[in-house]
PDB file of C-alpha atoms in Angstrom:
ATOM      1  CA  LYS A 267      32.040  31.177 -43.453  1.00  0.00           C
ATOM      2  CA  ALA A 268      30.844  31.189 -39.873  1.00  0.00           C
ATOM      3  CA  GLY A 269      29.156  34.331 -38.594  1.00  0.00           C
ATOM      4  CA  VAL A 270      29.765  36.276 -35.417  1.00  0.00           C
ATOM      5  CA  THR A 271      29.472  33.994 -32.392  1.00  0.00           C
ATOM      6  CA  GLN A 272      28.500  35.258 -28.967  1.00  0.00           C
ATOM      7  CA  THR A 273      28.558  33.223 -25.787  1.00  0.00           C
ATOM      8  CA  PRO A 274      26.683  32.634 -23.651  1.00  0.00           C
ATOM      9  CA  ARG A 275      23.271  33.381 -25.173  1.00  0.00           C
ATOM     10  CA  TYR A 276      21.622  33.914 -21.793  1.00  0.00           C
ATOM     11  CA  LEU A 277      22.918  34.965 -18.393  1.00  0.00           C
ATOM     12  CA  ILE A 278      21.259  35.591 -15.063  1.00  0.00           C
ATOM     13  CA  LYS A 279      23.228  37.481 -12.434  1.00  0.00           C
ATOM     14  CA  THR A 280      22.484  39.324  -9.209  1.00  0.00           C
ATOM     15  CA  ARG A 281      23.252  42.925  -8.347  1.00  0.00           C
ATOM     16  CA  GLY A 282      26.861  43.550  -7.408  1.00  0.00           C
ATOM     17  CA  GLN A 283      28.246  40.605  -9.338  1.00  0.00           C
ATOM     18  CA  GLN A 284      30.417  40.894 -12.406  1.00  0.00           C
ATOM     19  CA  VAL A 285      29.988  39.256 -15.789  1.00  0.00           C
ATOM     20  CA  THR A 286      32.109  38.493 -18.860  1.00  0.00           C
ATOM     21  CA  LEU A 287      30.665  38.124 -22.332  1.00  0.00           C
ATOM     22  CA  SER A 288      32.547  36.645 -25.261  1.00  0.00           C
ATOM     23  CA  CYS A 289      32.533  37.379 -28.982  1.00  0.00           C
ATOM     24  CA  SER A 290      34.245  35.568 -31.855  1.00  0.00           C
ATOM     25  CA  PRO A 291      34.247  37.656 -35.035  1.00  0.00           C
ATOM     26  CA  ILE A 292      33.911  36.487 -38.615  1.00  0.00           C
ATOM     27  CA  SER A 293      37.179  34.987 -39.818  1.00  0.00           C
ATOM     28  CA  GLY A 294      39.424  37.742 -41.188  1.00  0.00           C
ATOM     29  CA  HIS A 295      37.570  40.561 -39.477  1.00  0.00           C
ATOM     30  CA  ARG A 296      39.819  42.727 -37.365  1.00  0.00           C
ATOM     31  CA  SER A 297      37.397  45.103 -35.691  1.00  0.00           C
ATOM     32  CA  VAL A 298      34.910  44.187 -32.986  1.00  0.00           C
ATOM     33  CA  SER A 299      32.267  46.564 -31.658  1.00  0.00           C
ATOM     34  CA  TRP A 300      29.858  46.133 -28.753  1.00  0.00           C
ATOM     35  CA  TYR A 301      26.350  47.555 -28.420  1.00  0.00           C
ATOM     36  CA  GLN A 302      23.735  47.522 -25.687  1.00  0.00           C
ATOM     37  CA  GLN A 303      20.057  47.189 -26.568  1.00  0.00           C
ATOM     38  CA  THR A 304      17.334  48.069 -24.057  1.00  0.00           C
ATOM     39  CA  PRO A 305      13.641  48.911 -24.521  1.00  0.00           C
ATOM     40  CA  GLY A 306      14.160  52.347 -23.025  1.00  0.00           C
ATOM     41  CA  GLN A 307      17.430  53.496 -24.594  1.00  0.00           C
ATOM     42  CA  GLY A 308      17.418  51.461 -27.797  1.00  0.00           C
ATOM     43  CA  LEU A 309      20.706  50.474 -29.407  1.00  0.00           C
ATOM     44  CA  GLN A 310      23.733  52.235 -27.951  1.00  0.00           C
ATOM     45  CA  PHE A 311      27.402  51.919 -28.837  1.00  0.00           C
ATOM     46  CA  LEU A 312      29.691  50.724 -26.051  1.00  0.00           C
ATOM     47  CA  PHE A 313      33.175  50.466 -27.583  1.00  0.00           C
ATOM     48  CA  GLU A 314      35.192  49.265 -30.545  1.00  0.00           C
ATOM     49  CA  TYR A 315      38.441  47.309 -30.629  1.00  0.00           C
ATOM     50  CA  PHE A 316      40.933  46.974 -33.442  1.00  0.00           C
ATOM     51  CA  SER A 317      44.299  45.216 -33.219  1.00  0.00           C
ATOM     52  CA  GLU A 318      43.849  44.712 -29.477  1.00  0.00           C
ATOM     53  CA  THR A 319      43.365  48.463 -28.909  1.00  0.00           C
ATOM     54  CA  GLN A 320      40.225  50.318 -27.956  1.00  0.00           C
ATOM     55  CA  ARG A 321      39.724  52.863 -30.724  1.00  0.00           C
ATOM     56  CA  ASN A 322      36.370  54.292 -29.838  1.00  0.00           C
ATOM     57  CA  LYS A 323      34.230  54.441 -26.719  1.00  0.00           C
ATOM     58  CA  GLY A 324      30.610  55.303 -26.067  1.00  0.00           C
ATOM     59  CA  ASN A 325      29.118  57.108 -23.110  1.00  0.00           C
ATOM     60  CA  PHE A 326      29.044  54.338 -20.524  1.00  0.00           C
ATOM     61  CA  PRO A 327      30.508  54.229 -17.013  1.00  0.00           C
ATOM     62  CA  GLY A 328      33.878  52.664 -16.298  1.00  0.00           C
ATOM     63  CA  ARG A 329      32.165  49.521 -15.011  1.00  0.00           C
ATOM     64  CA  PHE A 330      31.909  48.539 -18.648  1.00  0.00           C
ATOM     65  CA  SER A 331      35.201  47.408 -20.113  1.00  0.00           C
ATOM     66  CA  GLY A 332      36.468  45.187 -22.855  1.00  0.00           C
ATOM     67  CA  ARG A 333      39.478  43.739 -24.481  1.00  0.00           C
ATOM     68  CA  GLN A 334      40.527  42.104 -27.718  1.00  0.00           C
ATOM     69  CA  PHE A 335      42.945  39.251 -28.172  1.00  0.00           C
ATOM     70  CA  SER A 336      45.513  38.681 -30.895  1.00  0.00           C
ATOM     71  CA  ASN A 337      43.093  36.381 -32.758  1.00  0.00           C
ATOM     72  CA  SER A 338      40.539  39.271 -32.811  1.00  0.00           C
ATOM     73  CA  ARG A 339      38.210  37.551 -30.326  1.00  0.00           C
ATOM     74  CA  SER A 340      36.827  40.017 -27.834  1.00  0.00           C
ATOM     75  CA  GLU A 341      35.432  39.965 -24.333  1.00  0.00           C
ATOM     76  CA  MET A 342      33.286  42.494 -22.553  1.00  0.00           C
ATOM     77  CA  ASN A 343      33.162  42.810 -18.778  1.00  0.00           C
ATOM     78  CA  VAL A 344      30.642  44.527 -16.571  1.00  0.00           C
ATOM     79  CA  SER A 345      31.548  44.889 -12.908  1.00  0.00           C
ATOM     80  CA  THR A 346      29.280  45.666  -9.957  1.00  0.00           C
ATOM     81  CA  LEU A 347      26.134  44.873 -11.903  1.00  0.00           C
ATOM     82  CA  GLU A 348      23.079  47.092 -11.527  1.00  0.00           C
ATOM     83  CA  LEU A 349      19.467  46.309 -12.365  1.00  0.00           C
ATOM     84  CA  GLY A 350      19.680  48.748 -15.259  1.00  0.00           C
ATOM     85  CA  ASP A 351      22.394  46.674 -16.911  1.00  0.00           C
ATOM     86  CA  SER A 352      19.770  44.127 -17.921  1.00  0.00           C
ATOM     87  CA  ALA A 353      19.888  44.208 -21.703  1.00  0.00           C
ATOM     88  CA  LEU A 354      20.730  42.419 -24.905  1.00  0.00           C
ATOM     89  CA  TYR A 355      24.438  42.877 -25.591  1.00  0.00           C
ATOM     90  CA  LEU A 356      25.346  42.671 -29.249  1.00  0.00           C
ATOM     91  CA  CYS A 357      28.747  42.190 -30.776  1.00  0.00           C
ATOM     92  CA  ALA A 358      29.535  43.178 -34.342  1.00  0.00           C
ATOM     93  CA  SER A 359      32.604  42.548 -36.459  1.00  0.00           C
ATOM     94  CA  SER A 360      33.935  44.274 -39.552  1.00  0.00           C
ATOM     95  CA  LEU A 361      36.893  44.048 -41.896  1.00  0.00           C
ATOM     96  CA  ALA A 362      38.049  47.579 -41.018  1.00  0.00           C
ATOM     97  CA  MET A 363      39.755  47.790 -44.390  1.00  0.00           C
ATOM     98  CA  GLY A 364      38.523  49.649 -47.461  1.00  0.00           C
ATOM     99  CA  THR A 365      35.029  51.023 -47.948  1.00  0.00           C
ATOM    100  CA  GLU A 366      33.390  47.636 -47.362  1.00  0.00           C
ATOM    101  CA  GLY A 367      35.310  47.496 -44.112  1.00  0.00           C
ATOM    102  CA  ASN A 368      32.768  49.766 -42.512  1.00  0.00           C
ATOM    103  CA  ILE A 369      30.003  47.162 -42.731  1.00  0.00           C
ATOM    104  CA  GLN A 370      29.262  45.633 -39.341  1.00  0.00           C
ATOM    105  CA  TYR A 371      27.877  42.119 -39.000  1.00  0.00           C
ATOM    106  CA  PHE A 372      26.150  41.219 -35.779  1.00  0.00           C
ATOM    107  CA  GLY A 373      25.978  38.154 -33.611  1.00  0.00           C
ATOM    108  CA  ALA A 374      22.819  36.780 -31.995  1.00  0.00           C
ATOM    109  CA  GLY A 375      23.569  38.607 -28.754  1.00  0.00           C
ATOM    110  CA  THR A 376      23.810  37.748 -25.081  1.00  0.00           C
ATOM    111  CA  ARG A 377      20.694  38.390 -23.019  1.00  0.00           C
ATOM    112  CA  LEU A 378      21.767  39.524 -19.544  1.00  0.00           C
ATOM    113  CA  SER A 379      19.232  39.631 -16.733  1.00  0.00           C
ATOM    114  CA  VAL A 380      20.270  41.249 -13.447  1.00  0.00           C
ATOM    115  CA  LEU A 381      18.126  40.330 -10.438  1.00  0.00           C
TER     116      LEU A 381
ATOM    117  CA  ALA B 221      27.485  64.231 -34.571  1.00  0.00           C
ATOM    118  CA  GLN B 222      24.970  62.103 -36.415  1.00  0.00           C
ATOM    119  CA  SER B 223      21.384  61.245 -35.560  1.00  0.00           C
ATOM    120  CA  VAL B 224      18.685  59.049 -37.084  1.00  0.00           C
ATOM    121  CA  THR B 225      14.928  59.470 -36.947  1.00  0.00           C
ATOM    122  CA  GLN B 226      12.433  56.723 -37.665  1.00  0.00           C
ATOM    123  CA  LEU B 227       9.109  58.463 -37.346  1.00  0.00           C
ATOM    124  CA  ASP B 228       6.939  55.350 -37.417  1.00  0.00           C
ATOM    125  CA  SER B 229       7.252  53.100 -34.383  1.00  0.00           C
ATOM    126  CA  GLN B 230       4.855  50.583 -35.894  1.00  0.00           C
ATOM    127  CA  VAL B 231       3.607  49.968 -39.429  1.00  0.00           C
ATOM    128  CA  PRO B 232       0.707  47.522 -39.885  1.00  0.00           C
ATOM    129  CA  VAL B 233       0.244  46.210 -43.412  1.00  0.00           C
ATOM    130  CA  PHE B 234      -1.639  43.401 -45.106  1.00  0.00           C
ATOM    131  CA  GLU B 235       0.187  40.539 -46.753  1.00  0.00           C
ATOM    132  CA  GLU B 236       1.135  41.180 -50.412  1.00  0.00           C
ATOM    133  CA  ALA B 237       0.709  44.940 -49.989  1.00  0.00           C
ATOM    134  CA  PRO B 238       3.619  47.358 -50.581  1.00  0.00           C
ATOM    135  CA  VAL B 239       5.348  49.002 -47.639  1.00  0.00           C
ATOM    136  CA  GLU B 240       7.668  51.933 -46.992  1.00  0.00           C
ATOM    137  CA  LEU B 241       9.564  52.419 -43.733  1.00  0.00           C
ATOM    138  CA  ARG B 242      10.844  55.952 -43.324  1.00  0.00           C
ATOM    139  CA  CYS B 243      14.278  57.003 -42.149  1.00  0.00           C
ATOM    140  CA  ASN B 244      15.754  60.483 -41.948  1.00  0.00           C
ATOM    141  CA  TYR B 245      19.233  61.322 -40.739  1.00  0.00           C
ATOM    142  CA  SER B 246      21.199  64.350 -39.677  1.00  0.00           C
ATOM    143  CA  SER B 247      24.935  64.762 -40.151  1.00  0.00           C
ATOM    144  CA  SER B 248      27.437  67.509 -40.863  1.00  0.00           C
ATOM    145  CA  VAL B 249      29.778  65.035 -42.564  1.00  0.00           C
ATOM    146  CA  SER B 250      29.489  62.381 -45.217  1.00  0.00           C
ATOM    147  CA  VAL B 251      27.889  59.161 -43.970  1.00  0.00           C
ATOM    148  CA  TYR B 252      27.254  55.530 -44.746  1.00  0.00           C
ATOM    149  CA  LEU B 253      23.660  54.299 -44.339  1.00  0.00           C
ATOM    150  CA  PHE B 254      22.311  50.904 -43.350  1.00  0.00           C
ATOM    151  CA  TRP B 255      19.094  49.023 -42.711  1.00  0.00           C
ATOM    152  CA  TYR B 256      19.125  46.086 -40.293  1.00  0.00           C
ATOM    153  CA  VAL B 257      16.312  43.690 -39.403  1.00  0.00           C
ATOM    154  CA  GLN B 258      15.815  42.009 -36.043  1.00  0.00           C
ATOM    155  CA  TYR B 259      13.582  38.970 -35.603  1.00  0.00           C
ATOM    156  CA  PRO B 260      12.399  38.039 -32.081  1.00  0.00           C
ATOM    157  CA  ASN B 261      15.186  36.807 -29.819  1.00  0.00           C
ATOM    158  CA  GLN B 262      17.811  37.313 -32.490  1.00  0.00           C
ATOM    159  CA  GLY B 263      20.601  39.730 -33.348  1.00  0.00           C
ATOM    160  CA  LEU B 264      20.654  42.238 -36.196  1.00  0.00           C
ATOM    161  CA  GLN B 265      20.798  41.073 -39.785  1.00  0.00           C
ATOM    162  CA  LEU B 266      22.069  43.432 -42.481  1.00  0.00           C
ATOM    163  CA  LEU B 267      19.346  44.110 -45.064  1.00  0.00           C
ATOM    164  CA  LEU B 268      21.167  46.597 -47.256  1.00  0.00           C
ATOM    165  CA  LYS B 269      23.732  49.378 -47.250  1.00  0.00           C
ATOM    166  CA  TYR B 270      24.602  52.598 -49.031  1.00  0.00           C
ATOM    167  CA  LEU B 271      28.326  53.260 -49.163  1.00  0.00           C
ATOM    168  CA  SER B 272      28.710  55.139 -52.454  1.00  0.00           C
ATOM    169  CA  GLY B 273      27.603  55.071 -56.067  1.00  0.00           C
ATOM    170  CA  SER B 274      24.034  54.433 -57.148  1.00  0.00           C
ATOM    171  CA  THR B 275      21.505  55.958 -54.784  1.00  0.00           C
ATOM    172  CA  LEU B 276      19.089  53.042 -55.264  1.00  0.00           C
ATOM    173  CA  VAL B 277      20.364  50.030 -53.384  1.00  0.00           C
ATOM    174  CA  LYS B 278      18.912  46.556 -53.362  1.00  0.00           C
ATOM    175  CA  GLY B 279      19.143  44.201 -50.441  1.00  0.00           C
ATOM    176  CA  ILE B 280      18.072  40.773 -49.350  1.00  0.00           C
ATOM    177  CA  ASN B 281      14.505  39.452 -49.251  1.00  0.00           C
ATOM    178  CA  GLY B 282      13.307  41.842 -51.975  1.00  0.00           C
ATOM    179  CA  PHE B 283      13.934  45.053 -50.028  1.00  0.00           C
ATOM    180  CA  GLU B 284      15.391  48.205 -51.553  1.00  0.00           C
ATOM    181  CA  ALA B 285      16.170  51.711 -50.352  1.00  0.00           C
ATOM    182  CA  GLU B 286      16.916  55.045 -51.944  1.00  0.00           C
ATOM    183  CA  PHE B 287      19.467  57.498 -50.632  1.00  0.00           C
ATOM    184  CA  ASN B 288      18.255  61.066 -51.030  1.00  0.00           C
ATOM    185  CA  LYS B 289      20.982  63.479 -50.002  1.00  0.00           C
ATOM    186  CA  SER B 290      18.923  66.653 -50.413  1.00  0.00           C
ATOM    187  CA  GLN B 291      16.166  65.323 -48.161  1.00  0.00           C
ATOM    188  CA  THR B 292      18.620  63.424 -45.921  1.00  0.00           C
ATOM    189  CA  SER B 293      16.456  60.337 -46.195  1.00  0.00           C
ATOM    190  CA  PHE B 294      17.013  56.625 -46.701  1.00  0.00           C
ATOM    191  CA  HIS B 295      13.541  55.063 -46.889  1.00  0.00           C
ATOM    192  CA  LEU B 296      13.144  51.291 -47.096  1.00  0.00           C
ATOM    193  CA  ARG B 297      10.629  49.782 -49.512  1.00  0.00           C
ATOM    194  CA  LYS B 298       9.243  46.419 -50.519  1.00  0.00           C
ATOM    195  CA  PRO B 299       6.635  46.003 -53.278  1.00  0.00           C
ATOM    196  CA  SER B 300       4.904  42.997 -51.695  1.00  0.00           C
ATOM    197  CA  VAL B 301       5.364  41.864 -48.095  1.00  0.00           C
ATOM    198  CA  HIS B 302       5.011  38.412 -46.592  1.00  0.00           C
ATOM    199  CA  ILE B 303       4.021  37.286 -43.131  1.00  0.00           C
ATOM    200  CA  SER B 304       7.668  36.316 -42.597  1.00  0.00           C
ATOM    201  CA  ASP B 305       8.699  39.977 -42.960  1.00  0.00           C
ATOM    202  CA  THR B 306       7.178  40.721 -39.567  1.00  0.00           C
ATOM    203  CA  ALA B 307      10.115  42.038 -37.531  1.00  0.00           C
ATOM    204  CA  GLU B 308      11.756  45.186 -36.149  1.00  0.00           C
ATOM    205  CA  TYR B 309      13.649  47.268 -38.686  1.00  0.00           C
ATOM    206  CA  PHE B 310      16.464  49.624 -37.745  1.00  0.00           C
ATOM    207  CA  CYS B 311      17.986  52.388 -39.806  1.00  0.00           C
ATOM    208  CA  ALA B 312      21.586  53.254 -38.933  1.00  0.00           C
ATOM    209  CA  VAL B 313      24.249  55.737 -39.959  1.00  0.00           C
ATOM    210  CA  SER B 314      27.992  55.883 -39.507  1.00  0.00           C
ATOM    211  CA  ARG B 315      30.528  58.523 -40.348  1.00  0.00           C
ATOM    212  CA  ASN B 316      32.264  58.046 -43.689  1.00  0.00           C
ATOM    213  CA  SER B 317      35.979  58.059 -42.954  1.00  0.00           C
ATOM    214  CA  GLY B 318      37.335  55.544 -45.411  1.00  0.00           C
ATOM    215  CA  GLY B 319      38.262  52.102 -44.169  1.00  0.00           C
ATOM    216  CA  ALA B 320      38.075  52.709 -40.436  1.00  0.00           C
ATOM    217  CA  THR B 321      35.085  51.223 -38.676  1.00  0.00           C
ATOM    218  CA  ASN B 322      32.974  53.925 -37.096  1.00  0.00           C
ATOM    219  CA  LYS B 323      30.225  53.458 -34.564  1.00  0.00           C
ATOM    220  CA  LEU B 324      26.693  52.942 -35.805  1.00  0.00           C
ATOM    221  CA  ILE B 325      24.046  55.406 -34.695  1.00  0.00           C
ATOM    222  CA  PHE B 326      20.661  53.716 -34.737  1.00  0.00           C
ATOM    223  CA  GLY B 327      17.124  54.933 -35.049  1.00  0.00           C
ATOM    224  CA  THR B 328      14.522  53.778 -32.546  1.00  0.00           C
ATOM    225  CA  GLY B 329      13.238  51.071 -34.863  1.00  0.00           C
ATOM    226  CA  THR B 330      10.005  50.380 -36.742  1.00  0.00           C
ATOM    227  CA  LEU B 331       7.962  47.302 -36.059  1.00  0.00           C
ATOM    228  CA  LEU B 332       6.584  45.961 -39.330  1.00  0.00           C
ATOM    229  CA  ALA B 333       3.470  43.945 -38.544  1.00  0.00           C
ATOM    230  CA  VAL B 334       2.230  41.969 -41.551  1.00  0.00           C
ATOM    231  CA  GLN B 335      -1.344  40.731 -41.256  1.00  0.00           C
ATOM    232  CA  PRO B 336      -2.949  37.965 -43.346  1.00  0.00           C
TER     233      PRO B 336
END
């Protein structure tokens, strides 16, 4: 079974631009969560989608948004990029069903550099 | 709210020696507990999890962890480490609410540095 796939792996953008990151979950997984990893703040939760609906949201500004499609694939968008948005963005998927449904499996991440 | 503390930012150890990476958590509700490993330029790989049942859980690559509710700890252990175990290890907690996926709260990570 294929794992969580994130594209692209690397991105370089300039301040003020916007960016879209993509995540394909493990087949059969219905929940997709996004996390930001930086040296200063560590791993922080951005948001979680289930059945095309955002169920949970972390403490990030409105410039960070996401969506989920009917096939459970998810995209994350960051508008008006700032230097501080440079980070590794990780996507995780889970079954969201039963006790085992709480286990999140991560992709390799997208490394975003904002210049 | 939940929080996770990994007191050791770095743990140096010689190859074939045992190692323990410490993790303590705080929560007013029942939680699930996880250990993830991150190799350079990669995502997070699940090492092991505690969801319910036996408090001693075994994971991949010879790692194990013990859930201690009274001490709110979930320390990770390996009896004999290899050079290939060099990586960053993250302890994480999520609220136990049945089947719904809840956000993971991560510790700050522990760098395990295995020396020959």
